[in-house]
C-alpha positions as CSV (number, residue, x, y, z in Angstrom):
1,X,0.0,0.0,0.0
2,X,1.1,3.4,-0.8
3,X,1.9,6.3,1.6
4,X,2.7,3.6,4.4
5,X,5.3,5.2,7.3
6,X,6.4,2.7,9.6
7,X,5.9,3.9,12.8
8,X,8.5,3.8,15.9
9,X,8.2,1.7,18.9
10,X,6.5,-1.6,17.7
11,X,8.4,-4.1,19.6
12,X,6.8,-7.5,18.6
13,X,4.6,-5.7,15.9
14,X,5.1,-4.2,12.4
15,X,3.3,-1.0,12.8
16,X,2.8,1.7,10.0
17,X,0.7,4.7,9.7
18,X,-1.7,5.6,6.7
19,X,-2.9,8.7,6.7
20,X,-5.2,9.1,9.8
21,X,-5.3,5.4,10.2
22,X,-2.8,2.2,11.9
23,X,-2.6,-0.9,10.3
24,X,-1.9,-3.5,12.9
25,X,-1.2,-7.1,12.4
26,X,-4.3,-9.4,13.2
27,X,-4.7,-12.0,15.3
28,X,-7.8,-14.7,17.1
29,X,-7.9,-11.5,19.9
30,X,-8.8,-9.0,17.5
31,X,-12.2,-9.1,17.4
32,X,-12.9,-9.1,21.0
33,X,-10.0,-6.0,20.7
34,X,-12.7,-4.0,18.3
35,X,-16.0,-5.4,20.3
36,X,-14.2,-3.3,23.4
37,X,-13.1,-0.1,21.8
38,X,-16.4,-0.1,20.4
39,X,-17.7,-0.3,23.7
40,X,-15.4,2.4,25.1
41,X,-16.5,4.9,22.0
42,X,-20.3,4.3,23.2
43,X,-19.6,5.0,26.7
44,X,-17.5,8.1,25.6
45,X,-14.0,7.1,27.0
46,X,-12.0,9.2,24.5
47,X,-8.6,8.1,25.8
48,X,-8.4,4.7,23.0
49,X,-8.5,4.6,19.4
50,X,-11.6,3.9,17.6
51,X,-11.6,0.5,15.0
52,X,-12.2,0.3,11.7
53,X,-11.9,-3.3,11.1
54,X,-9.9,-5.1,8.5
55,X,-8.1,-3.9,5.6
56,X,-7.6,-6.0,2.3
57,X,-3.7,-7.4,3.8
58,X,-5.6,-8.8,6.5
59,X,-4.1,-5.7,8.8
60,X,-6.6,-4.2,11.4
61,X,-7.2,-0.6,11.4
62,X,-7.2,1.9,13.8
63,X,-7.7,5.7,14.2
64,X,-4.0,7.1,14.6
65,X,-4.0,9.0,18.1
66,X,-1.4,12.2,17.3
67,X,0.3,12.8,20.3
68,X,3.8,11.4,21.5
69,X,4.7,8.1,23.6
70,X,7.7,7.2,25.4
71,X,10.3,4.7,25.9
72,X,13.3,4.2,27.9
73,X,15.2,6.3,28.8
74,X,12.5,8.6,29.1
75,X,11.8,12.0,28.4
76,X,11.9,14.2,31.3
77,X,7.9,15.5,30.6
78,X,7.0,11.7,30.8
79,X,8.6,11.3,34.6
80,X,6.6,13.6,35.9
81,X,4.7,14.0,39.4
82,X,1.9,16.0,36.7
83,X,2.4,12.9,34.6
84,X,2.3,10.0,36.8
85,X,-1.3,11.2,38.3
86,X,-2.8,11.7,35.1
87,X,-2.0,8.4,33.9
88,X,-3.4,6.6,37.5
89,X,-6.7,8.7,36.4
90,X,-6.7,7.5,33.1
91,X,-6.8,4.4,33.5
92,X,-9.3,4.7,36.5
93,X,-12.0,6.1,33.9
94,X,-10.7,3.6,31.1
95,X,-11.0,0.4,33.8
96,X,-14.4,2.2,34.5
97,X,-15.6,2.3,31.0
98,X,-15.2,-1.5,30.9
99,X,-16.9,-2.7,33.8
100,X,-20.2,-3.3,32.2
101,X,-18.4,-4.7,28.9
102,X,-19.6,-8.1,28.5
103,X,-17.2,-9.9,25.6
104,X,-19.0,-11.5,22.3
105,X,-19.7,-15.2,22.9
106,X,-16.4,-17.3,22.1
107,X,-14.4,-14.3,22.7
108,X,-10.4,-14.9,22.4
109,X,-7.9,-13.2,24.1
110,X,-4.2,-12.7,23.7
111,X,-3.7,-13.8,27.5
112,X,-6.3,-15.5,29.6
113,X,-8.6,-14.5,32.2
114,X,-7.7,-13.3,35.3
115,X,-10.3,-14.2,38.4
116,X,-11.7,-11.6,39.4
117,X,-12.8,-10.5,36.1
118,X,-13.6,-7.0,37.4
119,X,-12.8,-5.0,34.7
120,X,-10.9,-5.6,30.9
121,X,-7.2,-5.2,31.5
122,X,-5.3,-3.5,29.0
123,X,-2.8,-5.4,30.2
124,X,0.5,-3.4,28.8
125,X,-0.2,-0.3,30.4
126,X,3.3,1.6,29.6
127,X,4.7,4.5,28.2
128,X,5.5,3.1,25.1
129,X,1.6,2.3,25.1
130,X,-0.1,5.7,26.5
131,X,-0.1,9.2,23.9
132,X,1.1,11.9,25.6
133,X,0.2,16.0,24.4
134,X,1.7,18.9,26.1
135,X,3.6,16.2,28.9
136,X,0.4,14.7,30.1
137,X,-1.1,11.0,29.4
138,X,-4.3,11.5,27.0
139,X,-5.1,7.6,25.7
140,X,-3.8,4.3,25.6
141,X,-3.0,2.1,22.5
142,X,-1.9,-1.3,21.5
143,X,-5.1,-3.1,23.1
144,X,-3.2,-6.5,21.9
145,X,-2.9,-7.6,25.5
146,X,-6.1,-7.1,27.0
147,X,-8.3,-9.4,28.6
148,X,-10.5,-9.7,31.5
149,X,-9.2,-9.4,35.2
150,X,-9.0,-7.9,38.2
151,X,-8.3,-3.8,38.8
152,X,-5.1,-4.2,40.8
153,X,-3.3,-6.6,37.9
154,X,-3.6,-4.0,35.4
155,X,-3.3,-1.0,38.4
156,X,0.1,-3.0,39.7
157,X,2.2,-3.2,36.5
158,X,1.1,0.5,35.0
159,X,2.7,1.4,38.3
160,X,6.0,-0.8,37.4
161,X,6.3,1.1,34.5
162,X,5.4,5.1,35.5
163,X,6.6,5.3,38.7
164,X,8.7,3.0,37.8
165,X,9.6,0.5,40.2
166,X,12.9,-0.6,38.4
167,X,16.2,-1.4,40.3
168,X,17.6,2.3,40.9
169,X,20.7,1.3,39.0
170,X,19.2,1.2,36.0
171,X,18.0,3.6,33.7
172,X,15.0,5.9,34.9
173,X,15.7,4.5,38.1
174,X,14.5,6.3,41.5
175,X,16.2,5.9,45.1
176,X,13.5,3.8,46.8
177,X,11.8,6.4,49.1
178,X,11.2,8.4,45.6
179,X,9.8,5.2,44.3
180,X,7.5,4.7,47.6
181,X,6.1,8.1,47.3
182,X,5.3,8.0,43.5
183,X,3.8,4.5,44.1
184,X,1.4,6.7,46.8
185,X,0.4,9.2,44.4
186,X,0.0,6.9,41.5
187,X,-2.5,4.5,43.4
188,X,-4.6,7.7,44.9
189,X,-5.0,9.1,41.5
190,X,-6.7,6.1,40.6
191,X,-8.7,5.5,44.0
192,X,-7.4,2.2,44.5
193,X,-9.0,0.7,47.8
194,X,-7.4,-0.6,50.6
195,X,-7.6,-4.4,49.9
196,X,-5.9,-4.0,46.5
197,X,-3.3,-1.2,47.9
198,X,-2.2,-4.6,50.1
199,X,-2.0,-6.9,47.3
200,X,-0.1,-4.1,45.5
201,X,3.2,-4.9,45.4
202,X,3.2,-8.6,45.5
203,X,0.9,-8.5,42.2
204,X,3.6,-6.4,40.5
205,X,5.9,-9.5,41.3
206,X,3.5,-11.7,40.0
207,X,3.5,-9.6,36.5
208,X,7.0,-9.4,36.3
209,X,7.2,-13.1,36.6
210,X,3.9,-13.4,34.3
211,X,6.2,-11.4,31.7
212,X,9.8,-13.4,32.0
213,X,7.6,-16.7,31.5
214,X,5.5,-15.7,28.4
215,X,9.2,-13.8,27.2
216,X,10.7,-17.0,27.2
217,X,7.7,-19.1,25.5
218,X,7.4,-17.0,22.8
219,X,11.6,-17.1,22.5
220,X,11.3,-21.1,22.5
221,X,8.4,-21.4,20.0
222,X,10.5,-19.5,17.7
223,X,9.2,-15.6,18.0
224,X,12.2,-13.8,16.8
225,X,10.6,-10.6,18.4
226,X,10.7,-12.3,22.1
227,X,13.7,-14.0,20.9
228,X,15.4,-10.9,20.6
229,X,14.4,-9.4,24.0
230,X,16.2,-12.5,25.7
231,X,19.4,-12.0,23.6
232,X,19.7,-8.7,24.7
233,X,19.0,-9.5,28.3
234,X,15.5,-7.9,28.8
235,X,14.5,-10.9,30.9
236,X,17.5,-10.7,33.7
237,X,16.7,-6.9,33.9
238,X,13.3,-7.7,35.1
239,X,14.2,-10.4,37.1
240,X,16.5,-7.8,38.9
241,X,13.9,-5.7,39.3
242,X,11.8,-8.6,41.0
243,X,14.6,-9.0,43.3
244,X,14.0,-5.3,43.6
245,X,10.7,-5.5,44.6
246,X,11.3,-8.3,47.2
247,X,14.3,-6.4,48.7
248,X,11.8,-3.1,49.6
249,X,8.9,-4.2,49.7
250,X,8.4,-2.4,53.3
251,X,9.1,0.7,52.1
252,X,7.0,0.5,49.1
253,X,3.8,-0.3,50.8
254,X,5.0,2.4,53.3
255,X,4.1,4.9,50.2
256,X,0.8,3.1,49.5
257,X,-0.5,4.9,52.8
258,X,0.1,8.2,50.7
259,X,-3.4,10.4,49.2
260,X,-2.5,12.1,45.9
261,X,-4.4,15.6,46.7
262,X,-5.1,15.7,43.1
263,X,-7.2,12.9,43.2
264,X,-10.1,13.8,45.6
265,X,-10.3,9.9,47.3
C-alpha cells in the first residue's frame, strides 16, 4: 500500500501509519480487541483509538491518536509528578468504561482470564503504550494484550512502568523512598481501595514473573521478536527488578499509605 510510514516503537509488531489510520497485524484476539473499543466509543471514554476493522492485507485498522509516547530512557515531561497522576486517572476512567463490557460469545484473548474478572485489562499499560500531548497521558493504545481481570493486575504493573519500580541502578531508576512516594500518588490518583493497595506490590511481582515466563515461550516457539528481547537480556533486567521488589517491599507499601491531593479519594 502506498503512503505507508512505519511507525517507531513496535516491539513484537510491524506497525505503519496511513494517513489518519494504523494498520496492525491481526490476530484470534482481534475481534474481542474492536467489540471493546467499540464499547469504550459508546460509553464516551476518548482516551483509545476507535476501530475500523480489516483492511484488504488482512491488517486491522485503527484511528491514529497524534500525540507522542515514550520509551526508555524517558523523556523528562514523561517522569513527571503532573504525569504519573494523570495516567493513575486515566486508566481509573478507562477500567471504568469496561466494567459493564460483556465480551462477544467465544471471545479470544491474547492472555487469559484473570479471576476476578472485574474490569478488561489493558494489560501493557506503559509509556511506550499511553499518547502523551503537552507532557500529560491522554489515551492508551496497542489493546493486543487485553483481557478480562482484576483492577489491581492492570493498576500494579502501569505502576512498574510510570513510577517506575525498576532497580535504581538502572536507567530511569528512582532511590526507593522516591519510588515509595510516587507508588502513593500513582494508586490515589486512581482511587485504589485498601484491599488491592495490600495486594499491590506482590501483584507487581506476580506480572514481572507473568512477563519473564511468556518472554521465554514466545523465544522457544520460535518468535524472533521475544527472541530478541532475551538476547539482549531484557529478561535478567526484570528479574533484577523482582529481586528489587522483594528487597523493599516495606518501604514500598509504606508509600501506598500516601493520598494524591489531586485525586479527591
Amino acid at each position: 500500500m502506498a503512503d505507508e510510514e512505519v511507525l517507531a516503537g513496535g516491539g513484537v509488531n510491524h506497525v505503519v501509519r496511513v494517513g489518519d489510520t494504523v494498520r496492525r497485524p491481526a490476530g484470534p484476539w482481534t475481534p474481542a480487541v474492536h467489540v471493546l473499543l467499540g464499547h469504550l466509543a459508546a460509553r464516551g471514554f476518548a482516551g483509545a483509538p476507535r476501530s475500523h476493522g480489516i483492511d484488504e492485507q488482512g491488517r486491522e485498522i485503527l484511528d491514529f491518536v497524534p500525540g507522542l509516547t515514550a520509551d526508555c530512557p524517558l523523556p523528562g515531561w514523561a517522569r513527571s509528578d503532573d504525569a504519573l497522576v494523570a495516567a493513575g486517572e486515566l486508566l481509573r476512567r478507562y477500567h471504568d468504561a469496561t466494567a459493564d463490557f460483556e465480551a462477544p460469545p467465544g471471545a479470544e484473548w491474547y492472555f487469559p482470564a484473570v479471576s476476578p474478572a472485574e474490569v478488561i485489562c489493558h494489560g501493557d499499560v506503559a509509556t511506550y503504550n499511553c499518547v502523551f500531548r503537552e507532557g500529560l497521558p491522554v489515551a492508551f493504545i496497542d489493546f493486543d494484550t487485553a483481557h478480562p481481570g482484576p483492577r489491581v493486575w492492570d493498576v500494579a504493573y502501569a505502576a512498574y512502568r510510570f513510577v517506575p519500580l525498576t532497580d535504581p541502578r538502572h536507567a530511569d531508576g528512582r532511590p526507593v523512598e522516591e519510588q515509595a512516594r510516587r507508588l502513593g500518588l500513582f494508586a490515589g490518583a486512581y482511587g485504589l481501595g485498601e484491599e488491592d493497595r495490600a495486594a499491590l506490590v506482590e501483584t507487581a511481582r506476580t506480572r514481572l514473573e507473568h512477563l519473564v515466563r511468556h518472554m521465554h515461550e514466545r523465544a522457544a516457539a520460535g518468535d524472533e521478536a521475544f527472541a530478541g528481547h532475551v538476547a539482549r537480556g531484557d529478561d535478567v533486567s526484570y528479574e533484577c527488578d523482582l529481586a528489587h521488589l522483594t528487597r523493599h517491599e516495606a518501604v514500598l507499601r509504606r508509600g501506598l499509605t500516601c493520598r494524591s491531593p489531586r485525586s479527591g479519594r
